[in-house]
Tab-separated table of C-alpha atoms (C1' of nucleotides) in Angstrom:
chain	number	residue	atom	x	y	z
A	206	MET	CA	10.067	-0.200	-12.310
A	207	PHE	CA	13.810	0.435	-12.503
A	208	PHE	CA	14.637	-0.950	-15.864
A	209	LEU	CA	18.320	-0.336	-16.289
A	210	LYS	CA	20.002	-3.689	-16.727
A	211	GLU	CA	23.540	-2.466	-16.071
A	212	LEU	CA	23.890	0.063	-13.310
A	213	PRO	CA	26.018	3.065	-14.187
A	214	THR	CA	29.667	2.816	-13.292
A	215	LYS	CA	31.219	5.419	-11.012
A	216	ALA	CA	32.889	6.995	-14.043
A	217	MET	CA	29.552	7.140	-15.834
A	218	LEU	CA	27.864	8.687	-12.831
A	219	ASP	CA	30.552	11.335	-12.682
A	220	LYS	CA	29.465	12.615	-16.055
A	221	TYR	CA	26.166	13.661	-14.500
A	222	THR	CA	26.975	14.303	-10.868
A	223	SER	CA	30.108	16.424	-11.009
A	224	ALA	CA	28.463	19.016	-8.795
A	225	LEU	CA	27.711	16.563	-5.992
A	226	THR	CA	29.746	15.506	-2.988
A	227	ASN	CA	31.242	12.036	-2.759
A	228	HIS	CA	28.767	11.169	-0.065
A	229	GLU	CA	25.907	12.126	-2.347
A	230	LYS	CA	27.378	10.143	-5.218
A	231	ASN	CA	27.569	7.087	-3.006
A	232	SER	CA	23.972	7.539	-1.897
A	233	ILE	CA	22.904	7.686	-5.510
A	234	ALA	CA	24.830	4.563	-6.424
A	235	GLU	CA	23.235	2.813	-3.467
A	236	ALA	CA	19.787	4.008	-4.484
A	237	PHE	CA	20.285	2.574	-7.962
A	238	SER	CA	21.346	-0.697	-6.466
A	239	ILE	CA	18.307	-0.833	-4.183
A	240	MET	CA	15.911	0.025	-6.994
A	241	ARG	CA	17.432	-2.540	-9.307
A	242	GLN	CA	17.391	-5.282	-6.689
A	243	ALA	CA	13.790	-4.457	-5.822
A	244	SER	CA	12.855	-4.534	-9.500
A	245	LEU	CA	14.242	-8.015	-9.869
A	246	LEU	CA	12.494	-9.142	-6.710
A	247	VAL	CA	9.182	-7.680	-7.795
A	248	ARG	CA	9.575	-9.202	-11.255
A	249	SER	CA	9.962	-12.716	-10.040
A	250	ILE	CA	7.387	-12.349	-7.293
A	251	ASN	CA	4.887	-11.045	-9.828
A	252	THR	CA	5.577	-13.991	-12.112
A	253	HIS	CA	4.833	-16.310	-9.226
A	254	PHE	CA	1.694	-14.364	-8.359
A	255	SER	CA	0.287	-14.182	-11.854
A	256	ALA	CA	0.685	-17.936	-12.203
A	257	ASN	CA	-1.772	-18.019	-9.305
A	258	ASN	CA	-4.041	-15.256	-10.579
A	259	LEU	CA	-2.723	-12.800	-8.012
A	260	SER	CA	-0.657	-9.619	-8.064
A	261	GLN	CA	1.356	-7.750	-5.452
A	262	LEU	CA	-1.650	-5.674	-4.503
A	263	ARG	CA	-4.167	-8.513	-4.605
A	264	PHE	CA	-1.851	-10.537	-2.395
A	265	LEU	CA	-1.259	-7.714	0.049
A	266	ILE	CA	-4.976	-7.095	0.416
A	267	LEU	CA	-5.499	-10.729	1.362
A	268	ILE	CA	-2.541	-10.674	3.735
A	269	VAL	CA	-3.479	-7.543	5.650
A	270	ILE	CA	-6.899	-8.987	6.369
A	271	ASP	CA	-5.504	-12.373	7.302
A	272	ARG	CA	-2.761	-11.056	9.548
A	273	GLU	CA	-4.993	-8.714	11.535
A	274	PRO	CA	-4.940	-9.932	15.115
A	275	ASP	CA	-8.281	-10.615	16.846
A	276	ARG	CA	-10.335	-9.773	13.759
A	277	THR	CA	-11.534	-11.588	10.684
A	278	SER	CA	-12.492	-8.559	8.638
A	279	LEU	CA	-11.395	-5.023	7.889
A	280	TYR	CA	-13.190	-1.990	6.544
A	281	ALA	CA	-12.116	-0.965	3.077
A	282	HIS	CA	-10.752	2.267	4.484
A	283	GLU	CA	-8.674	0.306	6.991
A	284	ILE	CA	-7.168	-1.704	4.178
A	285	ALA	CA	-6.525	1.583	2.395
A	286	SER	CA	-4.745	2.964	5.430
A	287	ARG	CA	-2.393	-0.029	5.559
A	288	LEU	CA	-1.559	-0.014	1.858
A	289	ASP	CA	0.133	2.729	-0.094
A	290	VAL	CA	-2.156	2.647	-3.094
A	291	SER	CA	-4.717	5.084	-4.447
A	292	ARG	CA	-8.346	4.675	-3.412
A	293	PRO	CA	-9.722	4.065	-6.904
A	294	VAL	CA	-7.222	1.273	-7.453
A	295	LEU	CA	-8.213	-0.269	-4.159
A	296	THR	CA	-11.912	0.001	-5.004
A	297	ARG	CA	-11.379	-1.749	-8.305
A	298	THR	CA	-9.128	-4.434	-6.921
A	299	LEU	CA	-11.507	-5.219	-4.067
A	300	LYS	CA	-14.354	-5.394	-6.573
A	301	ARG	CA	-12.494	-7.975	-8.650
A	302	LEU	CA	-11.451	-10.033	-5.641
A	303	ILE	CA	-15.076	-10.082	-4.517
A	304	GLU	CA	-16.294	-11.074	-7.992
A	305	GLU	CA	-13.757	-13.883	-8.020
A	306	GLY	CA	-14.913	-15.089	-4.642
A	307	LEU	CA	-11.716	-14.447	-2.664
A	308	LEU	CA	-13.338	-11.770	-0.518
A	309	ILE	CA	-16.821	-10.932	0.637
A	310	SER	CA	-18.164	-7.528	1.439
A	311	THR	CA	-20.912	-6.723	3.895
A	312	HIS	CA	-22.540	-3.410	4.674
A	313	ASP	CA	-22.021	-1.819	8.019
A	314	GLU	CA	-25.141	-1.000	10.016
A	315	THR	CA	-23.710	1.896	11.986
A	316	ASP	CA	-21.898	3.608	9.112
A	317	LYS	CA	-23.777	3.183	5.876
A	318	ARG	CA	-20.807	4.377	3.831
A	319	ALA	CA	-18.466	1.687	5.044
A	320	LYS	CA	-17.828	-1.738	3.578
A	321	ASN	CA	-16.681	-4.606	5.692
A	322	ILE	CA	-14.330	-6.918	3.850
A	323	SER	CA	-13.419	-10.435	4.850
A	324	LEU	CA	-11.632	-13.423	3.387
A	325	THR	CA	-13.657	-16.296	2.030
A	326	LYS	CA	-12.590	-19.901	2.343
A	327	LYS	CA	-11.380	-19.591	-1.235
A	328	GLY	CA	-9.379	-16.493	-0.336
A	329	MET	CA	-7.693	-18.274	2.547
A	330	THR	CA	-6.938	-21.297	0.407
A	331	CYS	CA	-5.465	-19.058	-2.277
A	332	LEU	CA	-3.281	-17.326	0.280
A	333	SER	CA	-1.925	-20.515	1.772
A	334	LYS	CA	-1.345	-21.938	-1.683
A	335	VAL	CA	0.722	-18.976	-2.797
A	336	LEU	CA	2.720	-18.259	0.349
A	337	PRO	CA	5.395	-20.994	0.230
A	338	GLY	CA	6.345	-20.147	-3.364
A	339	TYR	CA	6.336	-16.472	-2.469
A	340	PHE	CA	8.931	-16.885	0.265
A	341	ASN	CA	10.825	-19.298	-1.921
A	342	GLU	CA	11.105	-16.787	-4.771
A	343	ILE	CA	12.354	-14.151	-2.377
A	344	ASN	CA	14.948	-16.455	-0.898
A	345	LYS	CA	16.196	-17.534	-4.294
A	346	LEU	CA	16.860	-13.939	-5.291
A	347	MET	CA	18.321	-12.811	-1.986
A	348	LYS	CA	21.260	-15.190	-2.352
B	34	MET	CA	5.042	-1.524	-6.356
B	35	PHE	CA	5.454	-2.747	-2.781
B	36	PHE	CA	2.534	-1.120	-1.112
B	37	LEU	CA	2.731	-2.233	2.465
B	38	LYS	CA	3.119	0.866	4.605
B	39	GLU	CA	4.229	-0.943	7.735
B	40	LEU	CA	6.590	-3.811	7.196
B	41	PRO	CA	5.673	-6.975	9.089
B	42	THR	CA	7.262	-7.408	12.488
B	43	LYS	CA	9.368	-10.471	13.198
B	44	ALA	CA	6.498	-11.888	15.233
B	45	MET	CA	4.123	-11.311	12.341
B	46	LEU	CA	6.484	-12.956	9.891
B	47	ASP	CA	6.699	-15.973	12.148
B	48	LYS	CA	3.044	-16.642	11.606
B	49	TYR	CA	3.778	-17.360	7.963
B	50	THR	CA	7.361	-18.562	7.929
B	51	SER	CA	7.495	-21.084	10.721
B	52	ALA	CA	8.959	-23.670	8.354
B	53	LEU	CA	11.903	-21.485	7.351
B	54	THR	CA	15.373	-21.130	8.837
B	55	ASN	CA	16.384	-18.001	10.691
B	56	HIS	CA	18.677	-17.085	7.845
B	57	GLU	CA	15.784	-17.311	5.412
B	58	LYS	CA	13.569	-15.241	7.671
B	59	ASN	CA	16.222	-12.556	7.790
B	60	SER	CA	16.547	-12.590	4.014
B	61	ILE	CA	12.834	-12.123	3.690
B	62	ALA	CA	12.774	-9.248	6.145
B	63	GLU	CA	15.609	-7.646	4.212
B	64	ALA	CA	13.802	-8.170	0.902
B	65	PHE	CA	10.732	-6.408	2.296
B	66	SER	CA	12.890	-3.550	3.434
B	67	ILE	CA	14.559	-3.239	0.025
B	68	MET	CA	11.261	-3.357	-1.825
B	69	ARG	CA	9.686	-0.797	0.443
B	70	GLN	CA	12.641	1.579	0.203
B	71	ALA	CA	12.687	1.215	-3.560
B	72	SER	CA	8.954	1.895	-3.710
B	73	LEU	CA	9.378	5.133	-1.845
B	74	LEU	CA	12.305	6.120	-4.054
B	75	VAL	CA	10.402	5.310	-7.233
B	76	ARG	CA	7.359	7.179	-5.942
B	77	SER	CA	9.152	10.419	-5.388
B	78	ILE	CA	11.264	10.104	-8.500
B	79	ASN	CA	8.142	9.534	-10.561
B	80	THR	CA	6.520	12.587	-9.064
B	81	HIS	CA	9.533	14.628	-10.083
B	82	PHE	CA	9.488	13.080	-13.536
B	83	SER	CA	5.809	13.564	-14.217
B	84	ALA	CA	6.111	17.214	-13.299
B	85	ASN	CA	8.491	17.314	-16.279
B	86	ASN	CA	6.396	15.112	-18.556
B	87	LEU	CA	8.740	12.168	-18.106
B	88	SER	CA	8.591	8.747	-16.489
B	89	GLN	CA	11.221	6.273	-15.310
B	90	LEU	CA	11.269	4.574	-18.673
B	91	ARG	CA	11.130	7.745	-20.751
B	92	PHE	CA	14.007	9.123	-18.698
B	93	LEU	CA	16.073	5.945	-18.978
B	94	ILE	CA	15.649	5.868	-22.747
B	95	LEU	CA	17.005	9.387	-22.996
B	96	ILE	CA	19.852	8.590	-20.617
B	97	VAL	CA	21.072	5.416	-22.304
B	98	ILE	CA	21.361	7.266	-25.588
B	99	ASP	CA	23.044	10.245	-24.011
B	100	ARG	CA	25.534	8.285	-21.973
B	101	GLU	CA	26.688	6.072	-24.838
B	102	PRO	CA	30.382	6.805	-25.388
B	103	ASP	CA	31.519	7.763	-28.897
B	104	ARG	CA	28.034	7.624	-30.365
B	105	THR	CA	25.093	9.969	-30.668
B	106	SER	CA	22.465	7.402	-31.552
B	107	LEU	CA	21.379	3.868	-30.772
B	108	TYR	CA	19.274	1.341	-32.611
B	109	ALA	CA	15.964	0.599	-30.984
B	110	HIS	CA	17.078	-2.957	-30.325
B	111	GLU	CA	20.211	-1.665	-28.603
B	112	ILE	CA	18.062	0.437	-26.313
B	113	ALA	CA	15.956	-2.664	-25.731
B	114	SER	CA	19.028	-4.669	-24.796
B	115	ARG	CA	20.039	-2.092	-22.179
B	116	LEU	CA	16.601	-1.773	-20.600
B	117	ASP	CA	14.600	-4.465	-18.898
B	118	VAL	CA	11.276	-3.675	-20.492
B	119	SER	CA	9.121	-5.523	-23.009
B	120	ARG	CA	9.514	-4.692	-26.691
B	121	PRO	CA	5.969	-3.447	-27.229
B	122	VAL	CA	6.310	-1.026	-24.346
B	123	LEU	CA	9.569	0.228	-25.792
B	124	THR	CA	8.015	0.628	-29.245
B	125	ARG	CA	5.190	2.687	-27.838
B	126	THR	CA	7.347	4.799	-25.598
B	127	LEU	CA	9.798	5.583	-28.394
B	128	LYS	CA	6.867	6.505	-30.621
B	129	ARG	CA	5.583	9.006	-28.058
B	130	LEU	CA	9.010	10.495	-27.422
B	131	ILE	CA	9.438	10.965	-31.176
B	132	GLU	CA	5.984	12.550	-31.506
B	133	GLU	CA	6.856	14.910	-28.689
B	134	GLY	CA	10.123	15.860	-30.351
B	135	LEU	CA	12.531	14.499	-27.736
B	136	LEU	CA	13.886	11.845	-30.076
B	137	ILE	CA	14.240	11.409	-33.813
B	138	SER	CA	14.247	8.166	-35.700
B	139	THR	CA	16.002	7.499	-38.998
B	140	HIS	CA	15.921	4.401	-41.124
B	141	ASP	CA	19.023	2.335	-41.517
B	142	GLU	CA	20.256	1.738	-45.058
B	143	THR	CA	22.017	-1.555	-44.447
B	144	ASP	CA	19.299	-3.156	-42.298
B	145	LYS	CA	15.898	-2.036	-43.417
B	146	ARG	CA	14.284	-3.406	-40.262
B	147	ALA	CA	16.297	-1.282	-37.882
B	148	LYS	CA	15.503	2.162	-36.514
B	149	ASN	CA	18.211	4.543	-35.501
B	150	ILE	CA	17.223	6.684	-32.553
B	151	SER	CA	18.904	9.881	-31.435
B	152	LEU	CA	18.257	12.703	-29.012
B	153	THR	CA	17.025	16.004	-30.350
B	154	LYS	CA	18.056	19.339	-28.921
B	155	LYS	CA	14.755	19.304	-27.064
B	156	GLY	CA	15.543	15.851	-25.694
B	157	MET	CA	18.931	16.977	-24.423
B	158	THR	CA	17.441	20.099	-22.869
B	159	CYS	CA	14.767	17.990	-21.173
B	160	LEU	CA	17.390	15.651	-19.777
B	161	SER	CA	19.588	18.393	-18.379
B	162	LYS	CA	16.555	20.129	-16.932
B	163	VAL	CA	15.405	17.057	-15.059
B	164	LEU	CA	18.730	15.654	-13.850
B	165	PRO	CA	19.522	17.944	-10.900
B	166	GLY	CA	16.092	17.422	-9.362
B	167	TYR	CA	16.395	13.703	-9.994
B	168	PHE	CA	19.589	13.383	-7.978
B	169	ASN	CA	18.196	15.721	-5.405
B	170	GLU	CA	15.088	13.591	-4.870
B	171	ILE	CA	17.238	10.514	-4.465
B	172	ASN	CA	19.509	12.191	-1.966
B	173	LYS	CA	16.600	13.495	0.062
B	174	LEU	CA	15.214	9.994	0.462
B	175	MET	CA	18.523	8.262	1.092
B	176	LYS	CA	19.069	10.177	4.308
C	63	DG	C1'	19.079	-20.411	-54.416
C	64	DA	C1'	14.747	-21.942	-51.955
C	65	DA	C1'	13.206	-23.024	-47.442
C	66	DT	C1'	13.907	-22.290	-42.692
C	67	DT	C1'	15.109	-19.783	-38.859
C	68	DA	C1'	16.398	-15.604	-36.452
C	69	DT	C1'	15.970	-10.791	-35.692
C	70	DG	C1'	13.756	-6.057	-35.510
C	71	DG	C1'	9.726	-4.071	-34.784
C	72	DT	C1'	4.470	-3.549	-34.441
C	73	DT	C1'	-0.436	-4.387	-33.330
C	74	DA	C1'	-4.088	-5.765	-30.357
C	75	DC	C1'	-5.531	-6.540	-26.007
C	76	DC	C1'	-5.469	-6.649	-21.081
C	77	DA	C1'	-3.917	-5.587	-16.027
C	78	DT	C1'	-2.757	-2.279	-12.943
C	79	DG	C1'	-0.981	2.235	-11.490
C	80	DG	C1'	-2.445	7.333	-11.100
C	81	DT	C1'	-5.514	11.944	-10.697
C	82	DA	C1'	-9.765	14.637	-10.862
C	83	DA	C1'	-14.250	14.919	-9.973
C	84	DC	C1'	-18.121	12.928	-8.167
C	85	DT	C1'	-22.045	10.823	-4.682
C	86	DA	C1'	-23.495	9.583	-0.142
C	87	DT	C1'	-23.225	9.590	4.619
C	88	DA	C1'	-21.226	11.401	9.128
C	89	DT	C1'	-19.469	14.895	11.841
C	90	DT	C1'	-18.529	19.478	13.207
C	91	DT	C1'	-19.496	24.173	13.654
C	92	DA	C1'	-22.039	28.421	13.586
D	283	DT	C1'	-30.620	22.545	13.665
D	284	DA	C1'	-28.842	24.303	9.167
D	285	DA	C1'	-24.589	24.885	6.821
D	286	DA	C1'	-20.031	23.556	6.272
D	287	DT	C1'	-16.636	20.149	6.401
D	288	DA	C1'	-14.783	15.526	6.627
D	289	DT	C1'	-14.870	10.800	5.449
D	290	DA	C1'	-15.991	6.443	2.613
D	291	DG	C1'	-16.249	4.982	-1.643
D	292	DT	C1'	-16.993	5.319	-6.852
D	293	DT	C1'	-16.678	6.728	-11.737
D	294	DA	C1'	-14.265	8.283	-15.720
D	295	DC	C1'	-10.184	8.718	-17.918
D	296	DC	C1'	-5.372	8.200	-18.858
D	297	DA	C1'	-0.334	6.281	-18.539
D	298	DT	C1'	2.374	2.478	-18.437
D	299	DG	C1'	3.414	-2.396	-17.593
D	300	DG	C1'	2.745	-7.224	-19.703
D	301	DT	C1'	1.847	-11.326	-23.333
D	302	DA	C1'	0.480	-13.321	-27.759
D	303	DA	C1'	0.438	-13.014	-32.356
D	304	DC	C1'	1.887	-10.786	-36.209
D	305	DC	C1'	4.765	-8.549	-40.471
D	306	DA	C1'	9.133	-7.549	-42.726
D	307	DT	C1'	13.809	-8.255	-43.458
D	308	DA	C1'	18.261	-10.826	-42.688
D	309	DA	C1'	20.865	-14.755	-41.985
D	310	DT	C1'	21.402	-19.646	-42.159
D	311	DT	C1'	20.938	-24.171	-43.858
D	312	DC	C1'	19.806	-27.754	-47.055
DNA sequence: GAATTATGGTTACCATGGTAACTATATTTA
DNA sequence: TAAATATAGTTACCATGGTAACCATAATTC
């Protein structure tokens, strides 16, 4: 998502930011650094995930359900409110996770629009299988 | 690309990282923070770009050509070597930028495989039009 | 110099992100 | 309580990321 292998040098940046203050130039250099670091993190995390048939979003959906205190399910709109992703993408991703047996969806009696989503055994197993490698990947790159 | 709105609290993290050292836990918390910050940056930058019919990658392609000292063109494989993106994606994106008149491609006489890519007037105009807002978006979010 | 390997680039296909426009049900308001 | 608005979720469509497999040309090796 930030695909520049070599971050611009200060001199390079100056070519484009002559009108900015030094403070602004530093902020921009820092932003580049953050975006590049995050890109590398996301890259290697995604590699780990796809080896386990997951993705960032698929993983996060499982996690937000699992981590919810005192509950074993969430409404789709609650998942949506915790994740910064568009509704159609969430709909599709939930659909796939349900098809693959990682989640199950039940209808709500009081609100017929709502869908109640919970982890299956398979979903929980998947999560616990992927978590150690996930933290491991992060730690490798944060050194 | 990291879609968790609220980063996990330390207590939350403990649920999943009990086997890790404190140093590792801190690294992970920092990684989350970096990924989240980068996501927000990329979000707003992309919004700015798409209002100008660009994207991160389209922008970076233009920039790496423009910033190259002493040259006005790059071979496609040189662009590829500067950007961390797969070759097919680069091929397609270059194709679109050429169709839209931001880039032109010429064949190389000595290596018949290679494509020489340079910015058109329109490409340069596009770049200079988008740059101030780009830095501005970054600075807004880095505060 | 023919065969092999490496390099530059493309095609085909899929996953995953977005927006716009939609349906269905709940809620609010007049 | 009928009409208007808000909320939950979906569908259709497109942009942009990836990998695998491929073609064409160059470079290397035997």
